[in-house]
Amino acid sequence: MSRRFQSCAPMHATAPKTLHLIVACAENRVIGRRGRLPWRIPEDLKYFHDETAGQIVVLGRICYETWPRVREDGRHPVVITSNPAIAQPGVKIAPSLPTALALADRLPGNIMICGGERIYAEALALARPMRLHLTLIHAAVEGDTFMPEWRHLPWRELSRRESHDENFRYTFFELER
């Protein structure tokens, strides 16, 4: 092989990290109402905090603003926003999901996509390895923010655990594609 062709091969190409989308969603795909969760499920909140602790959390501005302790437990937030005034020590800012993922790919830890609706939609459209950490709440609730349709994608179920509290039945799923 000539020297000219050898120089075209990438020397240190690495595959992009797996994206971990984490979301609690009602049967009618509702994930929010007026910037908040439309339910309070302590077991799911604990699961969310445990899964994201010590990881890279990629999220939109509204999600960031409603999560005041995002930097606790060793999380590394990457906020997708066009507003540089949001920047704080320990918080990375990116204008788009592709830019946020380019930053996150260079940081240690798993990339946890934490919402909102537009961020989930853009992430689901990517041709990257992906896991969906889904808490499916077995109810239809009122809301104004929705999880994009995910059921048509070729997921493989890794785990499932049924649970409930005094208000809801729900299932924790881990899916992979």
Short mmCIF file of C-alpha atoms in Angstrom, two decimals:
data_model
loop_
_atom_site.label_atom_id
_atom_site.label_comp_id
_atom_site.label_asym_id
_atom_site.label_seq_id
_atom_site.Cartn_x
_atom_site.Cartn_y
_atom_site.Cartn_z
CA MET A 1 0.00 0.00 0.00
CA SER A 2 1.36 3.40 -0.86
CA ARG A 3 2.22 5.96 1.77
CA ARG A 4 -0.48 8.26 0.41
CA PHE A 5 -3.28 5.77 1.26
CA GLN A 6 -1.87 4.87 4.67
CA SER A 7 -2.20 8.46 5.84
CA CYS A 8 -5.96 8.40 5.20
CA ALA A 9 -6.66 5.84 7.92
CA PRO A 10 -7.60 7.30 11.31
CA MET A 11 -4.96 6.51 13.90
CA HIS A 12 -7.00 6.84 17.09
CA ALA A 13 -10.65 6.73 16.04
CA THR A 14 -12.92 5.75 18.88
CA ALA A 15 -16.55 4.78 18.65
CA PRO A 16 -18.99 7.25 20.18
CA LYS A 17 -20.23 6.36 23.65
CA THR A 18 -23.59 4.70 24.16
CA LEU A 19 -26.34 7.21 24.88
CA HIS A 20 -28.43 6.46 27.96
CA LEU A 21 -31.84 8.14 27.71
CA ILE A 22 -33.50 8.25 31.11
CA VAL A 23 -37.15 9.23 31.40
CA ALA A 24 -40.36 8.68 33.36
CA CYS A 25 -43.30 8.69 31.01
CA ALA A 26 -47.05 8.06 31.28
CA GLU A 27 -48.83 5.64 28.93
CA ASN A 28 -49.96 8.67 26.87
CA ARG A 29 -46.28 9.75 26.60
CA VAL A 30 -46.66 12.73 28.99
CA ILE A 31 -43.38 13.64 30.71
CA GLY A 32 -44.19 17.11 32.03
CA ARG A 33 -46.75 19.76 32.89
CA ARG A 34 -45.85 23.44 33.22
CA GLY A 35 -42.14 22.67 33.56
CA ARG A 36 -42.58 20.05 36.28
CA LEU A 37 -43.17 16.32 36.59
CA PRO A 38 -46.94 15.66 36.72
CA TRP A 39 -46.46 13.04 39.48
CA ARG A 40 -44.35 12.44 42.54
CA ILE A 41 -43.01 8.89 42.69
CA PRO A 42 -40.21 8.69 45.29
CA GLU A 43 -38.96 5.32 44.02
CA ASP A 44 -38.54 6.73 40.50
CA LEU A 45 -36.82 9.89 41.77
CA LYS A 46 -34.36 7.72 43.70
CA TYR A 47 -33.77 5.56 40.61
CA PHE A 48 -33.14 8.67 38.49
CA HIS A 49 -30.71 10.17 41.00
CA ASP A 50 -28.87 6.87 41.50
CA GLU A 51 -28.53 6.22 37.75
CA THR A 52 -27.27 9.74 36.97
CA ALA A 53 -24.90 10.12 39.97
CA GLY A 54 -21.30 10.52 38.80
CA GLN A 55 -22.33 10.62 35.14
CA ILE A 56 -22.49 13.19 32.35
CA VAL A 57 -26.03 14.59 32.21
CA VAL A 58 -27.07 16.20 28.93
CA LEU A 59 -30.20 18.29 29.26
CA GLY A 60 -32.05 21.27 27.91
CA ARG A 61 -32.24 24.65 29.62
CA ILE A 62 -35.69 24.14 31.19
CA CYS A 63 -34.71 20.78 32.68
CA TYR A 64 -31.52 22.36 33.98
CA GLU A 65 -33.37 25.28 35.58
CA THR A 66 -35.80 22.93 37.35
CA TRP A 67 -33.02 20.72 38.76
CA PRO A 68 -31.21 22.98 41.25
CA ARG A 69 -28.93 20.20 42.57
CA VAL A 70 -27.84 18.89 39.17
CA ARG A 71 -24.14 19.13 40.10
CA GLU A 72 -24.51 17.10 43.30
CA ASP A 73 -23.34 13.50 43.51
CA GLY A 74 -20.56 14.05 40.98
CA ARG A 75 -22.75 14.78 37.96
CA HIS A 76 -21.21 16.62 35.01
CA PRO A 77 -23.97 18.72 33.39
CA VAL A 78 -23.87 19.71 29.72
CA VAL A 79 -26.74 22.15 29.09
CA ILE A 80 -28.08 22.72 25.59
CA THR A 81 -28.93 26.40 25.32
CA SER A 82 -28.23 29.49 23.27
CA ASN A 83 -27.94 31.55 26.47
CA PRO A 84 -24.30 31.72 27.65
CA ALA A 85 -25.43 33.49 30.86
CA ILE A 86 -26.41 30.06 32.22
CA ALA A 87 -22.74 29.07 32.41
CA GLN A 88 -21.52 28.36 35.93
CA PRO A 89 -18.45 26.60 37.29
CA GLY A 90 -18.78 22.89 36.58
CA VAL A 91 -21.51 23.35 33.95
CA LYS A 92 -20.69 23.06 30.26
CA ILE A 93 -22.86 24.88 27.72
CA ALA A 94 -23.52 23.72 24.16
CA PRO A 95 -25.69 25.30 21.44
CA SER A 96 -26.93 21.96 20.06
CA LEU A 97 -27.18 18.26 20.84
CA PRO A 98 -24.35 17.33 18.41
CA THR A 99 -22.05 19.85 20.12
CA ALA A 100 -23.13 18.63 23.57
CA LEU A 101 -22.40 15.03 22.59
CA ALA A 102 -18.99 15.97 21.16
CA LEU A 103 -18.16 17.49 24.58
CA ALA A 104 -19.66 14.56 26.50
CA ASP A 105 -17.79 11.96 24.44
CA ARG A 106 -14.53 13.42 25.80
CA LEU A 107 -15.60 13.36 29.47
CA PRO A 108 -15.38 10.35 31.78
CA GLY A 109 -18.62 8.52 32.52
CA ASN A 110 -21.82 7.50 30.81
CA ILE A 111 -23.81 10.02 28.80
CA MET A 112 -27.28 10.33 30.36
CA ILE A 113 -29.81 12.20 28.20
CA CYS A 114 -32.22 13.77 30.71
CA GLY A 115 -34.62 15.73 28.50
CA GLY A 116 -36.64 17.59 27.61
CA GLU A 117 -38.91 16.68 24.74
CA ARG A 118 -36.80 18.15 21.91
CA ILE A 119 -33.56 16.68 23.28
CA TYR A 120 -35.14 13.21 23.51
CA ALA A 121 -36.48 13.52 19.94
CA GLU A 122 -33.09 14.52 18.54
CA ALA A 123 -31.30 11.77 20.48
CA LEU A 124 -33.73 9.05 19.37
CA ALA A 125 -33.10 10.05 15.74
CA LEU A 126 -29.35 9.47 16.03
CA ALA A 127 -27.65 6.36 14.69
CA ARG A 128 -25.72 5.68 17.89
CA PRO A 129 -25.73 2.83 20.38
CA MET A 130 -28.51 3.62 22.83
CA ARG A 131 -30.14 2.46 26.03
CA LEU A 132 -33.52 3.66 27.21
CA HIS A 133 -33.98 3.68 30.99
CA LEU A 134 -37.76 4.06 31.01
CA THR A 135 -40.12 4.29 33.93
CA LEU A 136 -43.48 3.67 32.27
CA ILE A 137 -46.29 4.95 34.47
CA HIS A 138 -49.45 2.95 33.83
CA ALA A 139 -51.81 5.91 33.66
CA ALA A 140 -52.86 8.66 31.28
CA VAL A 141 -52.10 12.04 32.83
CA GLU A 142 -52.57 15.61 31.71
CA GLY A 143 -49.48 17.37 30.48
CA ASP A 144 -47.92 19.68 27.92
CA THR A 145 -44.58 17.94 27.35
CA PHE A 146 -44.31 14.53 25.72
CA MET A 147 -41.79 11.77 25.19
CA PRO A 148 -41.40 11.27 21.45
CA GLU A 149 -42.75 7.95 20.22
CA TRP A 150 -40.16 5.27 20.96
CA ARG A 151 -42.16 2.05 20.69
CA HIS A 152 -41.64 1.64 16.92
CA LEU A 153 -37.84 1.49 17.28
CA PRO A 154 -36.05 -1.89 17.36
CA TRP A 155 -35.47 -2.16 21.12
CA ARG A 156 -34.28 -5.26 22.90
CA GLU A 157 -35.52 -5.57 26.48
CA LEU A 158 -32.66 -6.01 28.96
CA SER A 159 -34.68 -5.80 32.16
CA ARG A 160 -38.13 -5.09 33.54
CA ARG A 161 -39.33 -4.56 37.10
CA GLU A 162 -42.93 -3.87 38.13
CA SER A 163 -43.67 -1.60 41.07
CA HIS A 164 -46.33 0.71 42.52
CA ASP A 165 -47.04 3.30 45.15
CA GLU A 166 -50.33 4.58 46.59
CA ASN A 167 -51.11 6.52 43.38
CA PHE A 168 -49.59 4.68 40.41
CA ARG A 169 -48.49 1.36 39.02
CA TYR A 170 -45.28 1.64 36.97
CA THR A 171 -42.63 -0.48 35.33
CA PHE A 172 -38.90 0.15 35.17
CA PHE A 173 -37.57 -0.95 31.77
CA GLU A 174 -34.05 -1.01 30.41
CA LEU A 175 -34.09 -1.27 26.61
CA GLU A 176 -31.22 -1.31 24.12
CA ARG A 177 -30.78 -0.73 20.41
#
